[in-house]
PDB file of C-alpha atoms in Angstrom:
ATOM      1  CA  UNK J   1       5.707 -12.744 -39.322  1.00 56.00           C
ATOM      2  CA  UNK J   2       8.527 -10.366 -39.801  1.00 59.00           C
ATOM      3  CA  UNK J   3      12.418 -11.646 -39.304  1.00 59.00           C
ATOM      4  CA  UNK J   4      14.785  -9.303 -37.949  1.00 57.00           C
ATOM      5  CA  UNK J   5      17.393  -8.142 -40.316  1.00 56.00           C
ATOM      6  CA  UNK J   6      20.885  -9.752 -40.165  1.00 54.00           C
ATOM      7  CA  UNK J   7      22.655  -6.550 -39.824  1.00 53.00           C
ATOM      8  CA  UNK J   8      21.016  -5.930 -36.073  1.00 56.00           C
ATOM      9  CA  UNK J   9      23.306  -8.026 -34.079  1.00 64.00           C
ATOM     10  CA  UNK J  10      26.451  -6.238 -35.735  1.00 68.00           C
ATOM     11  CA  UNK J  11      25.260  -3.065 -35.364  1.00 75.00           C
ATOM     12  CA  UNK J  12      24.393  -3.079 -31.444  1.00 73.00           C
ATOM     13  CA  UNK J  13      28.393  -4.892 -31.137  1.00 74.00           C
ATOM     14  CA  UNK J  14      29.334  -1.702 -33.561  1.00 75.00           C
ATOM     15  CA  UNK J  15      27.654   0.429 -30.708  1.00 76.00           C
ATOM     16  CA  UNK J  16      29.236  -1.490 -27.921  1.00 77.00           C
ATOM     17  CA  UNK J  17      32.629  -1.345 -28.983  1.00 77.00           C
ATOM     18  CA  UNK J  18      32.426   2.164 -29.701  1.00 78.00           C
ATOM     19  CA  UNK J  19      31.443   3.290 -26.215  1.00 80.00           C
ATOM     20  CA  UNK J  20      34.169   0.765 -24.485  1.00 78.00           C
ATOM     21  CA  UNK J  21      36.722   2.779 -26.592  1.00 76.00           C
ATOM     22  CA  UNK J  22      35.433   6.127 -26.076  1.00 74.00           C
ATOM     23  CA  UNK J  23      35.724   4.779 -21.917  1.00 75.00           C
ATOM     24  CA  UNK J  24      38.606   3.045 -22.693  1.00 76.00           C
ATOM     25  CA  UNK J  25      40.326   7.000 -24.004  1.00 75.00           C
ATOM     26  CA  UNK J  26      38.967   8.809 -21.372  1.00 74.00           C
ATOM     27  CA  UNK J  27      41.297   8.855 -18.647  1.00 73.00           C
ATOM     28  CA  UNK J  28      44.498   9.731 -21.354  1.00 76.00           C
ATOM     29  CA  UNK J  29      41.843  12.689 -22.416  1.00 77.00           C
ATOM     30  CA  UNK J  30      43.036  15.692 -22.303  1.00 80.00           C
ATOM     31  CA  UNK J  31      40.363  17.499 -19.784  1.00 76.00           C
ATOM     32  CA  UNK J  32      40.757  14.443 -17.182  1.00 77.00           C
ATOM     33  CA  UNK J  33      44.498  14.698 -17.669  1.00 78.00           C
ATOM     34  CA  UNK J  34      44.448  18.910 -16.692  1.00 79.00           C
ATOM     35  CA  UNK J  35      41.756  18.335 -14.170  1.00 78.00           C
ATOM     36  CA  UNK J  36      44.510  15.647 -12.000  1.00 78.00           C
ATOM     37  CA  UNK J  37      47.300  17.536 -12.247  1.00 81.00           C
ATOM     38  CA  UNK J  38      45.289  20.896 -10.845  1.00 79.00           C
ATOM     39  CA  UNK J  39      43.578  22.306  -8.649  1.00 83.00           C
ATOM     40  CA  UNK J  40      40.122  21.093 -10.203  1.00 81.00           C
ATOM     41  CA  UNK J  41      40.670  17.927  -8.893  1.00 82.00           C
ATOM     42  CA  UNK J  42      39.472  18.899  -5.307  1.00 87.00           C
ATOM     43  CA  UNK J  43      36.371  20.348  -6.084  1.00 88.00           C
ATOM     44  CA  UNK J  44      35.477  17.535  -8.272  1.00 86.00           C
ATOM     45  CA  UNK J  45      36.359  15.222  -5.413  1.00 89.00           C
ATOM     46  CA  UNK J  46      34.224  17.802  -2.948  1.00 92.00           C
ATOM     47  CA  UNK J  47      31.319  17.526  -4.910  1.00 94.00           C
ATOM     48  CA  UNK J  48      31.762  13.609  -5.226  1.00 93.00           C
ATOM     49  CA  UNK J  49      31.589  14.156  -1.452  1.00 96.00           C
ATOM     50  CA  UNK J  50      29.086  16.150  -0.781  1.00 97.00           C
ATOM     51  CA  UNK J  51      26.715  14.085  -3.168  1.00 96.00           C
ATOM     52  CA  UNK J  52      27.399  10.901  -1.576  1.00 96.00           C
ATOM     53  CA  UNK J  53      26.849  12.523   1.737  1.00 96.00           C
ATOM     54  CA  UNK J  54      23.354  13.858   0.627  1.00 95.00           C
ATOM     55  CA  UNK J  55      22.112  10.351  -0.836  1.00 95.00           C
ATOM     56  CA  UNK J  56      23.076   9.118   2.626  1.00 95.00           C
ATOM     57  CA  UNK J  57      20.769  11.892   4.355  1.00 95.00           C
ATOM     58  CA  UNK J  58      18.504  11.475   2.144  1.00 94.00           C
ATOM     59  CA  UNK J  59      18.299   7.407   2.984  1.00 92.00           C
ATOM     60  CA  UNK J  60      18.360   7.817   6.218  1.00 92.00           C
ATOM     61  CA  UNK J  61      15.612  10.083   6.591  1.00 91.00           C
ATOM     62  CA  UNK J  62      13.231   7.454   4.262  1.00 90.00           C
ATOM     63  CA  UNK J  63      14.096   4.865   7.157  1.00 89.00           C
ATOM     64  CA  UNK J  64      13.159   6.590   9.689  1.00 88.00           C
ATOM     65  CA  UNK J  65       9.873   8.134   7.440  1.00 89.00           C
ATOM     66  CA  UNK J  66       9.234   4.269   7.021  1.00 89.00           C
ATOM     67  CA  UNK J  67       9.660   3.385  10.691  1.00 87.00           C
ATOM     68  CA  UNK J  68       7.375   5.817  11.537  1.00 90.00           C
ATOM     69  CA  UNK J  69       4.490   4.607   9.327  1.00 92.00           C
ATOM     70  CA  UNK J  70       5.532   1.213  10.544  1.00 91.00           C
ATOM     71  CA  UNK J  71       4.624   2.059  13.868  1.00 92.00           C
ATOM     72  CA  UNK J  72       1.234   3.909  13.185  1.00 94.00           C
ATOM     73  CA  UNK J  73       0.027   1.067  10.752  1.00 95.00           C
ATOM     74  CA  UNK J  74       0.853  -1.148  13.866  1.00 95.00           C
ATOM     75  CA  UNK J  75      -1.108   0.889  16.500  1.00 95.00           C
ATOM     76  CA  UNK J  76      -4.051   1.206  14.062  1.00 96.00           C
ATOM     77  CA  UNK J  77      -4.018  -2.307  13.143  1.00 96.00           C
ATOM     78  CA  UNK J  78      -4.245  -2.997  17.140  1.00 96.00           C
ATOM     79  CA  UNK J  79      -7.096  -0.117  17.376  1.00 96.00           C
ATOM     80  CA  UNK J  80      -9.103  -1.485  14.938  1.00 95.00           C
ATOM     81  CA  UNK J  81      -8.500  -5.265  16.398  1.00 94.00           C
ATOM     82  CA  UNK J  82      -9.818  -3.809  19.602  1.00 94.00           C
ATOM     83  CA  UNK J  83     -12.626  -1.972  18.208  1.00 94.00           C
ATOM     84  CA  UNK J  84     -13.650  -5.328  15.966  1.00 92.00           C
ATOM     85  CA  UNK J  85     -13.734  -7.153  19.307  1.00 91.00           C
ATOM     86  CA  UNK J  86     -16.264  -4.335  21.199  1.00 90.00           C
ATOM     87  CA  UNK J  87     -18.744  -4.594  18.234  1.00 88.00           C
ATOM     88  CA  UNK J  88     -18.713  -8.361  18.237  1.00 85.00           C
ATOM     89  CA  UNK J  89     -19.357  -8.407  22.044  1.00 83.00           C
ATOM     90  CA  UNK J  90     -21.809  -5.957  21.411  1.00 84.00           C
ATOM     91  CA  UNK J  91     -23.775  -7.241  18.990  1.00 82.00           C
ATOM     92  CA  UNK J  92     -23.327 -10.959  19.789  1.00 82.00           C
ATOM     93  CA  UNK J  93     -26.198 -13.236  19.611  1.00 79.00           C
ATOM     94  CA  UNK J  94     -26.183 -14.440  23.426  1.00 81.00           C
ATOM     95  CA  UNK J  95     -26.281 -10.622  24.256  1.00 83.00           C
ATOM     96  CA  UNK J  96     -29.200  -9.908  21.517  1.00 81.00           C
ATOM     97  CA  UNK J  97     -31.089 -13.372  22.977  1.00 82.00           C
ATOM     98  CA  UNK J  98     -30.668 -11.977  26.477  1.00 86.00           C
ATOM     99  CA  UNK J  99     -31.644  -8.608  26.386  1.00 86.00           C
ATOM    100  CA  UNK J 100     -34.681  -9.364  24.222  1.00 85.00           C
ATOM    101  CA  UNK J 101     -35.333 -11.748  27.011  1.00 87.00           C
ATOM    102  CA  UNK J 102     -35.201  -9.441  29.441  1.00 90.00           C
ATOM    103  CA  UNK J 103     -38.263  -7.865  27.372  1.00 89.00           C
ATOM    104  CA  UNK J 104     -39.945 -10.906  27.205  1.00 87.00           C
ATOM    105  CA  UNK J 105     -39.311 -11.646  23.870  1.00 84.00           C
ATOM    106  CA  UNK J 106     -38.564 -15.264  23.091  1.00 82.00           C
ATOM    107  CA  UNK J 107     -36.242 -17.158  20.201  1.00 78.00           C
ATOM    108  CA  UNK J 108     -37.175 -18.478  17.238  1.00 72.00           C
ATOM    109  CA  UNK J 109     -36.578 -22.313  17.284  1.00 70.00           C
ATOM    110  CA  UNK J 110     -37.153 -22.347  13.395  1.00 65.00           C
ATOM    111  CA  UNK J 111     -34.382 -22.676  11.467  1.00 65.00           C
ATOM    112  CA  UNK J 112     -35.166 -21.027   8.035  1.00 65.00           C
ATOM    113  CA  UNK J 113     -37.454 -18.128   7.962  1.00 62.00           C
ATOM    114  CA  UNK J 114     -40.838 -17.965   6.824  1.00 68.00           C
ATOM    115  CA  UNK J 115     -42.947 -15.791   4.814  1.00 73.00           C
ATOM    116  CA  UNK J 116     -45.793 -14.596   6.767  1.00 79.00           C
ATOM    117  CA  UNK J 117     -49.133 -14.194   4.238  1.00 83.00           C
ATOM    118  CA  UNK J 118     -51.873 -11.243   4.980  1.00 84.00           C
ATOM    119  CA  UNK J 119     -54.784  -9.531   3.750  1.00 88.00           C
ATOM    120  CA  UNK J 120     -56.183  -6.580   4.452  1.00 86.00           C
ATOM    121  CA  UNK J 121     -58.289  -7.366   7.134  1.00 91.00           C
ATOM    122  CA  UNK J 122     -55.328  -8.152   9.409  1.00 90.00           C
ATOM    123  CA  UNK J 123     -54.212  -4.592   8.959  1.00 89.00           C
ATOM    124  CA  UNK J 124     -56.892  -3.220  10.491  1.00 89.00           C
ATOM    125  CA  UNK J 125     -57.312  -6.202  13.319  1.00 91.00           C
ATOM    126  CA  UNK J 126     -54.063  -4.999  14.124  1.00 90.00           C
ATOM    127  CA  UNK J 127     -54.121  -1.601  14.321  1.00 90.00           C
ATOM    128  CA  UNK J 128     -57.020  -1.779  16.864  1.00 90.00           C
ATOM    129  CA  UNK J 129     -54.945  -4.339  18.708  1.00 90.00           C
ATOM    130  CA  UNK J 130     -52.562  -1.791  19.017  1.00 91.00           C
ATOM    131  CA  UNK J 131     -54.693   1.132  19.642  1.00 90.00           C
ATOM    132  CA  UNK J 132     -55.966  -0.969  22.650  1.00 85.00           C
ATOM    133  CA  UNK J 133     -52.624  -1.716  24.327  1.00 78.00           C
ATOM    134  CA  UNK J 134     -51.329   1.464  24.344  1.00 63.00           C
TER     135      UNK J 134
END
């Protein structure tokens, strides 16, 4: 594994220490120093403004996008809690039990289902049975 050279650590403070200086300078900089005593000043402090103003607008109007989808996430979250309910009554196994009831069908009392075996010969017993109900 690689170690990291000893001259990293004073390099970064060699960076740091040049930017707080350069910060440290810039309000005795000349441009700063015209643009206070002028007319410059205003529009700087206008545009400050105005920026500020716009980051507000623009904040505002993400709350009240968000509220919004708030709001429809709740309805559809209700819809869909309603519509969940209608297929479980729906399809409910009392309902299912009594309606095939109703056409004389009965329950199975087994618990696990079976596999029914056939050959060939059943086909065709019950095709006829069929042929002579209907």
């Amino acid at each position: 594994p690689r170690t990291r050279p000893a001259t990293a650590q004073p390099r970064l403070a060699l960076v740091v220490g040049r930017t707080a200086g350069a910060v440290r300078q810039l309000p005795d900089s000349g441009l700063i120093v015209r643009m206070t005593r002028g007319r410059a000043w205003i529009g700087v402090l206008g545009v400050l403004l105005v920026g500020i103003v716009g980051l507000n607008v623009a904040t505002l109007s993400f709350s009240a996008s968000s509220g919004k989808i708030y709001e429809q996430i709740s309805a559809l979250e209700k819809e869909n809690s309603v519509l969940s309910g209608r297929v479980d009554s729906r399809y409910s196994t009392g309902r299912i039990h009594a309606e095939g009831a109703a056409l004389g069908l009965t329950t199975s009392t087994e618990v696990a289902p079976t596999v029914l075996e056939y050959s060939p010969k059943d086909v065709g017993i019950a095709a006829q049975r069929l042929a002579g109900a209907g």
